[in-house]
Short mmCIF file of C-alpha atoms in Angstrom, two decimals:
data_model
loop_
_atom_site.label_atom_id
_atom_site.label_comp_id
_atom_site.label_asym_id
_atom_site.label_seq_id
_atom_site.Cartn_x
_atom_site.Cartn_y
_atom_site.Cartn_z
CA MET A 1 -30.33 -23.27 46.92
CA THR A 2 -28.44 -24.21 43.79
CA VAL A 3 -25.68 -21.87 42.70
CA VAL A 4 -25.04 -21.80 38.98
CA THR A 5 -21.52 -20.81 38.00
CA ARG A 6 -20.85 -19.61 34.47
CA VAL A 7 -17.63 -21.11 33.22
CA GLN A 8 -16.02 -19.16 30.42
CA ALA A 9 -14.49 -21.03 27.52
CA PRO A 10 -10.74 -21.32 27.94
CA ASP A 11 -10.11 -19.91 24.49
CA SER A 12 -12.26 -16.81 24.77
CA GLY A 13 -11.35 -15.13 28.06
CA PRO A 14 -9.44 -11.91 28.59
CA LEU A 15 -6.20 -13.73 29.49
CA HIS A 16 -6.38 -15.75 26.28
CA ALA A 17 -6.96 -12.55 24.32
CA LEU A 18 -3.95 -10.88 25.95
CA ASN A 19 -1.81 -13.96 25.31
CA ALA A 20 -2.88 -13.93 21.65
CA VAL A 21 -1.89 -10.26 21.39
CA LEU A 22 1.52 -11.00 22.91
CA ARG A 23 1.94 -13.90 20.50
CA SER A 24 1.81 -11.44 17.61
CA ILE A 25 5.54 -10.89 18.14
CA GLU A 26 5.98 -14.07 16.07
CA SER A 27 4.95 -12.11 12.97
CA VAL A 28 8.50 -10.77 12.58
CA ARG A 29 9.18 -14.08 10.81
CA ASN A 30 6.40 -13.53 8.26
CA GLY A 31 8.48 -12.79 5.17
CA ARG A 32 5.50 -12.02 2.92
CA ALA A 33 4.09 -9.39 5.26
CA LEU A 34 7.55 -7.87 5.76
CA TYR A 35 8.05 -7.71 2.01
CA LEU A 36 4.67 -6.06 1.43
CA LEU A 37 5.13 -3.50 4.17
CA LEU A 38 8.67 -2.70 3.04
CA ALA A 39 7.38 -2.15 -0.49
CA VAL A 40 4.64 0.11 0.89
CA PHE A 41 7.15 2.30 2.72
CA ALA A 42 9.43 2.46 -0.31
CA VAL A 43 6.66 3.43 -2.74
CA SER A 44 5.00 5.90 -0.38
CA GLY A 45 8.37 7.46 0.45
CA LEU A 46 9.09 7.93 -3.24
CA LEU A 47 5.68 9.50 -3.82
CA LEU A 48 6.11 11.84 -0.85
CA ALA A 49 9.51 12.87 -2.18
CA MET A 50 7.83 13.77 -5.48
CA ALA A 51 5.20 15.73 -3.54
CA ARG A 52 7.92 17.67 -1.70
CA GLY A 53 9.59 18.41 -5.02
CA ALA A 54 6.30 19.74 -6.39
CA VAL A 55 5.88 21.95 -3.31
CA ALA A 56 9.39 23.30 -3.84
CA ARG A 57 8.37 24.19 -7.42
CA GLU A 58 5.20 25.85 -6.02
CA SER A 59 2.96 23.43 -7.88
CA GLY A 60 0.23 22.83 -5.32
CA LEU A 61 -2.05 20.69 -7.51
CA VAL A 62 0.71 18.30 -8.52
CA ALA A 63 1.87 18.06 -4.89
CA ALA A 64 -1.69 17.21 -3.79
CA LEU A 65 -1.91 14.48 -6.44
CA TRP A 66 1.39 12.92 -5.37
CA GLY A 67 0.34 13.17 -1.71
CA GLY A 68 -2.99 11.50 -2.46
CA ALA A 69 -1.20 8.73 -4.35
CA ALA A 70 1.06 8.18 -1.32
CA PHE A 71 -2.00 7.98 0.97
CA PHE A 72 -3.71 5.36 -1.16
CA ALA A 73 -0.45 3.41 -1.52
CA VAL A 74 -0.23 3.22 2.28
CA VAL A 75 -3.90 2.23 2.68
CA TYR A 76 -3.99 -0.48 0.02
CA GLY A 77 -0.46 -1.74 0.63
CA SER A 78 -0.89 -2.04 4.39
CA SER A 79 -4.25 -3.73 3.77
CA ALA A 80 -2.47 -6.33 1.63
CA ALA A 81 -0.02 -6.96 4.48
CA GLY A 82 -2.95 -7.11 6.90
CA LEU A 83 -4.66 -9.77 4.79
CA VAL A 84 -1.55 -11.94 4.95
CA LEU A 85 -1.27 -11.44 8.71
CA MET A 86 -4.96 -12.25 9.17
CA ASP A 87 -4.33 -15.53 7.36
CA GLU A 88 -1.50 -16.21 9.79
CA ALA A 89 -3.60 -15.29 12.84
CA ARG A 90 -6.42 -17.60 11.70
CA GLY A 91 -4.05 -20.48 10.99
CA ARG A 92 -4.81 -20.46 7.28
CA PRO A 93 -2.39 -20.82 4.34
CA LEU A 94 -0.80 -17.46 3.58
CA ARG A 95 -1.79 -15.89 0.29
CA ASP A 96 1.04 -14.71 -1.93
CA PRO A 97 1.82 -10.96 -2.14
CA ILE A 98 0.26 -10.54 -5.61
CA GLN A 99 -2.98 -12.17 -4.48
CA ALA A 100 -2.97 -10.08 -1.30
CA LEU A 101 -2.59 -6.87 -3.31
CA SER A 102 -5.39 -7.95 -5.64
CA ASP A 103 -7.70 -8.70 -2.71
CA ALA A 104 -6.81 -5.41 -1.05
CA LEU A 105 -7.86 -3.49 -4.15
CA PHE A 106 -11.38 -4.93 -3.79
CA THR A 107 -11.75 -4.60 0.00
CA ALA A 108 -9.71 -1.66 1.37
CA HIS A 109 -12.39 0.85 0.29
CA ARG A 110 -14.59 -0.61 3.05
CA LEU A 111 -12.10 0.60 5.63
CA LEU A 112 -12.06 4.09 4.12
CA LEU A 113 -15.87 4.17 4.16
CA VAL A 114 -16.04 3.04 7.80
CA LEU A 115 -13.51 5.69 8.81
CA LEU A 116 -15.41 8.35 6.86
CA LEU A 117 -18.67 7.47 8.62
CA ALA A 118 -16.89 7.45 11.98
CA LEU A 119 -15.42 10.90 11.27
CA LEU A 120 -18.85 12.21 10.31
CA ALA A 121 -20.29 10.88 13.58
CA ALA A 122 -17.40 12.47 15.49
CA ALA A 123 -17.99 15.77 13.71
CA ALA A 124 -21.65 15.64 14.78
CA VAL A 125 -20.59 15.15 18.42
CA VAL A 126 -18.11 18.04 18.18
CA ALA A 127 -20.84 20.24 16.66
CA ALA A 128 -23.21 19.35 19.51
CA CYS A 129 -20.56 20.23 22.11
CA THR A 130 -19.87 23.48 20.28
CA ALA A 131 -23.57 24.32 20.46
CA LEU A 132 -23.57 23.63 24.21
CA LEU A 133 -20.58 25.91 24.72
CA TRP A 134 -22.29 28.62 22.65
CA LEU A 135 -25.01 28.77 25.30
CA GLY A 136 -22.43 30.43 27.53
CA ARG A 137 -22.82 33.59 25.41
CA LEU A 138 -26.46 34.00 26.44
CA PRO A 139 -27.14 36.88 28.81
CA GLY A 140 -28.20 36.14 32.33
CA LEU A 141 -27.78 32.36 32.63
CA GLY A 142 -24.77 32.25 30.33
CA ASN A 143 -22.16 31.57 33.00
CA THR A 144 -24.23 28.84 34.61
CA LEU A 145 -24.89 27.20 31.28
CA LEU A 146 -21.20 27.45 30.37
CA SER A 147 -20.21 25.63 33.56
CA ALA A 148 -22.64 22.82 32.76
CA ALA A 149 -21.52 22.72 29.13
CA VAL A 150 -17.85 22.42 30.11
CA ALA A 151 -18.68 19.65 32.58
CA VAL A 152 -20.35 17.74 29.73
CA ALA A 153 -18.10 18.63 26.79
CA VAL A 154 -14.72 17.81 28.36
CA PRO A 155 -15.42 14.11 29.16
CA VAL A 156 -17.48 13.60 26.01
CA LEU A 157 -14.79 14.96 23.68
CA GLY A 158 -12.06 13.15 25.61
CA LEU A 159 -13.95 9.86 25.35
CA LEU A 160 -14.56 10.53 21.66
CA ALA A 161 -10.83 10.95 21.04
CA LEU A 162 -10.07 7.78 23.01
CA VAL A 163 -12.64 5.77 21.05
CA MET A 164 -11.42 7.03 17.68
CA VAL A 165 -7.78 6.24 18.44
CA THR A 166 -8.07 2.96 20.34
CA LEU A 167 -11.30 1.43 19.07
CA VAL A 168 -12.54 2.54 15.66
CA GLY A 169 -9.37 2.19 13.59
CA PRO A 170 -7.89 -0.81 15.45
CA ILE A 171 -11.14 -2.78 15.02
CA ALA A 172 -12.25 -1.57 11.59
CA ALA A 173 -9.05 -2.50 9.75
CA PRO A 174 -8.79 -6.17 10.83
CA ALA A 175 -12.56 -6.57 10.52
CA VAL A 176 -12.27 -5.64 6.84
CA TRP A 177 -9.31 -8.03 6.44
CA PHE A 178 -11.48 -10.73 8.01
CA GLY A 179 -14.05 -10.17 5.28
CA LEU A 180 -16.81 -8.16 7.00
CA GLY A 181 -18.86 -5.58 5.16
CA VAL A 182 -19.29 -1.98 6.22
CA GLY A 183 -22.54 -2.61 8.08
CA ALA A 184 -21.11 -5.55 10.03
CA VAL A 185 -18.03 -3.55 10.98
CA LEU A 186 -20.17 -0.69 12.29
CA ARG A 187 -22.32 -3.13 14.28
CA LEU A 188 -19.22 -4.71 15.80
CA ILE A 189 -17.85 -1.30 16.84
CA GLY A 190 -21.24 -0.35 18.28
CA LEU A 191 -21.41 -3.55 20.33
CA GLN A 192 -17.95 -2.93 21.75
CA LEU A 193 -18.97 0.63 22.68
CA ARG A 194 -22.05 -0.60 24.53
CA HIS A 195 -20.75 -3.76 26.20
CA ARG A 196 -16.94 -4.08 26.19
CA LEU A 197 -15.43 -0.62 25.80
CA ALA A 198 -12.85 -0.95 28.60
CA HIS A 199 -11.90 -4.47 27.48
CA ALA A 200 -11.41 -3.40 23.86
CA VAL A 201 -9.50 -0.23 24.78
CA MET A 202 -7.10 -2.11 27.05
CA LEU A 203 -6.41 -4.75 24.40
CA ALA A 204 -5.77 -2.05 21.79
CA THR A 205 -3.44 -0.32 24.25
CA ALA A 206 -1.58 -3.61 24.76
CA VAL A 207 -1.10 -3.90 21.00
CA SER A 208 0.32 -0.37 20.80
CA LEU A 209 2.63 -0.95 23.77
CA LEU A 210 3.92 -4.19 22.25
CA ALA A 211 4.67 -2.48 18.94
CA ALA A 212 6.36 0.39 20.81
CA ALA A 213 8.49 -2.11 22.73
CA VAL A 214 9.56 -3.77 19.49
CA ALA A 215 10.37 -0.35 18.01
CA GLY A 216 12.49 0.49 21.06
CA LEU A 217 14.41 -2.77 20.85
CA VAL A 218 14.99 -2.31 17.13
CA SER A 219 16.21 1.26 17.72
CA PHE A 220 18.63 0.01 20.37
CA MET A 221 19.97 -2.66 17.99
CA VAL A 222 20.38 -0.16 15.16
CA LEU A 223 22.06 2.44 17.36
CA VAL A 224 24.55 0.02 18.95
CA GLY A 225 25.19 -1.89 15.73
CA GLY A 226 25.65 1.32 13.75
CA ARG A 227 28.18 2.75 16.17
CA VAL A 228 30.12 -0.52 16.28
CA VAL A 229 30.19 -0.71 12.47
CA LEU A 230 31.27 2.92 12.29
CA GLY A 231 34.07 2.32 14.79
CA LEU A 232 35.31 -0.77 12.96
CA SER A 233 35.13 0.98 9.60
CA VAL A 234 36.99 4.12 10.67
CA PHE A 235 39.47 2.95 13.30
CA VAL A 236 40.16 -0.64 12.22
CA LEU A 237 39.59 -0.79 8.46
CA ASP A 238 40.44 2.89 7.80
CA LEU A 239 37.43 3.41 5.54
CA ASN A 240 36.57 6.96 4.54
CA LEU A 241 33.16 7.25 6.24
CA ALA A 242 31.50 10.46 7.44
CA PRO A 243 29.99 9.58 10.85
CA GLN A 244 27.13 12.09 10.94
CA PRO A 245 25.52 11.24 7.57
CA PHE A 246 25.92 7.51 8.22
CA LEU A 247 24.29 7.58 11.66
CA ALA A 248 21.55 9.90 10.40
CA ALA A 249 20.73 7.51 7.55
CA LEU A 250 20.31 4.64 10.01
CA PHE A 251 17.31 6.51 11.46
CA GLY A 252 15.87 7.79 8.19
CA GLN A 253 17.23 11.31 8.50
CA ALA A 254 18.41 12.23 5.03
CA LEU A 255 20.99 15.00 5.09
CA VAL A 256 20.67 17.44 2.20
CA ALA A 257 23.95 19.01 1.22
CA ALA A 258 23.99 22.79 0.97
CA PRO A 259 24.53 24.31 -2.49
CA GLY A 260 28.23 24.34 -3.32
CA ALA A 261 29.12 21.88 -0.55
CA PRO A 262 31.56 19.08 -1.47
CA ALA A 263 30.04 15.74 -2.38
CA LEU A 264 30.22 12.88 0.10
CA PRO A 265 32.98 10.30 -0.40
CA GLU A 266 32.00 7.22 -2.42
CA GLN A 267 32.45 4.91 0.55
CA THR A 268 30.16 7.09 2.67
CA SER A 269 27.52 7.10 -0.08
CA ALA A 270 27.67 3.30 -0.30
CA ALA A 271 27.40 3.00 3.50
CA ILE A 272 24.41 5.39 3.52
CA THR A 273 22.65 3.17 0.97
CA GLY A 274 23.07 0.18 3.25
CA ALA A 275 21.97 2.25 6.23
CA GLY A 276 18.80 3.17 4.38
CA LEU A 277 18.01 -0.51 3.94
CA VAL A 278 18.58 -1.06 7.66
CA PHE A 279 16.19 1.79 8.44
CA GLY A 280 13.52 0.28 6.18
CA LEU A 281 13.80 -3.14 7.82
CA GLY A 282 13.77 -1.59 11.28
CA LEU A 283 10.65 0.37 10.40
CA VAL A 284 8.61 -2.54 9.09
CA MET A 285 9.23 -4.90 12.01
CA PRO A 286 7.17 -2.98 14.60
CA GLY A 287 4.64 -2.25 11.84
CA VAL A 288 4.14 -5.95 11.16
CA VAL A 289 3.84 -6.69 14.88
CA TYR A 290 1.23 -3.94 15.23
CA LEU A 291 -0.86 -5.18 12.30
CA ARG A 292 -0.72 -8.78 13.54
CA GLY A 293 -1.71 -7.55 17.00
CA LEU A 294 -4.75 -5.83 15.49
CA CYS A 295 -5.73 -9.13 13.88
CA GLU A 296 -5.49 -10.90 17.24
CA LEU A 297 -7.44 -8.05 18.85
CA PHE A 298 -10.26 -8.40 16.35
CA LEU A 299 -10.41 -12.20 16.62
CA ALA A 300 -10.59 -11.98 20.42
CA LEU A 301 -13.42 -9.43 20.31
CA HIS A 302 -15.18 -11.38 17.55
CA VAL A 303 -15.22 -14.52 19.70
CA LEU A 304 -16.68 -12.50 22.58
CA THR A 305 -19.43 -11.06 20.36
CA PRO A 306 -22.02 -13.79 19.78
CA GLU A 307 -24.51 -11.13 18.70
CA LEU A 308 -22.70 -10.90 15.37
CA ALA A 309 -22.36 -14.63 14.79
CA PRO A 310 -25.27 -14.90 12.27
CA ALA A 311 -23.94 -11.88 10.40
CA THR A 312 -20.33 -13.03 10.17
CA ASP A 313 -20.40 -16.78 9.82
CA ASN A 314 -21.21 -16.51 6.14
CA HIS A 315 -18.44 -14.01 5.41
CA GLN A 316 -15.26 -15.48 4.02
CA PRO A 317 -12.06 -13.53 3.53
CA PRO A 318 -11.33 -12.68 -0.10
CA GLY A 319 -9.01 -14.96 -1.96
#
């Protein structure tokens, strides 16, 4: 009897996919993506500050407009960074930031549409589970039906949350950056749900853990470096720095002075400005690693999905 052994391509197995995800740490050297993401955080932070000011003035409509502008700034700006990182993941020449922003304006709406359709499907599942739980109110068999409904609703809703967090968003975003349309993205997500759910979820979890590890290392560097700088400034150079506002600014915690409180010394204000820049750089580094990891996640799943090959071979990324 002849035994046929299926040999998997060396560049498409699970270990290669995990190695590609781990390799996304190299994206911290991608200056264009760092610049785009830093600009996104700066613009969205400014818009959110305007929204908070409108809330303080009890102007709800203006606050909603500023908040919506901040949301779209994050979506389109992060999509521009994602396009650059997808170029890097595919080994293609990186597009410049202006071109990336222009391409994002014409493609990011696909991501919003995919997420909207996914939310509508999730709402339908939640409504169905609610209807099952409602059967528990029926007289007679209500308690029995409630037991069965709980046994069904708990795993279904838990799986729904897991899929939305670890599969839909992490696959939809890089698929759009790759150049797929809405229908192709939905087919790709459906194929992963039917055939490779555990594989896709574990890869997405690896991406999140890698980004969290980078965030932890950056936080350690900022904390230690900030305390050393504070010690040198106060005890060696005798600079007039207020420790609490300086350390708070390193982690993005803006201290608002109470009415009538004395203004901060000029040297402290200058140090807080520099600390704000450190916080911005520390924030974008794990963000860039996460977005590059999503690109590697998508490319690994795309290679393992021959069913979509006819639908995706003709798609080219914008720009």
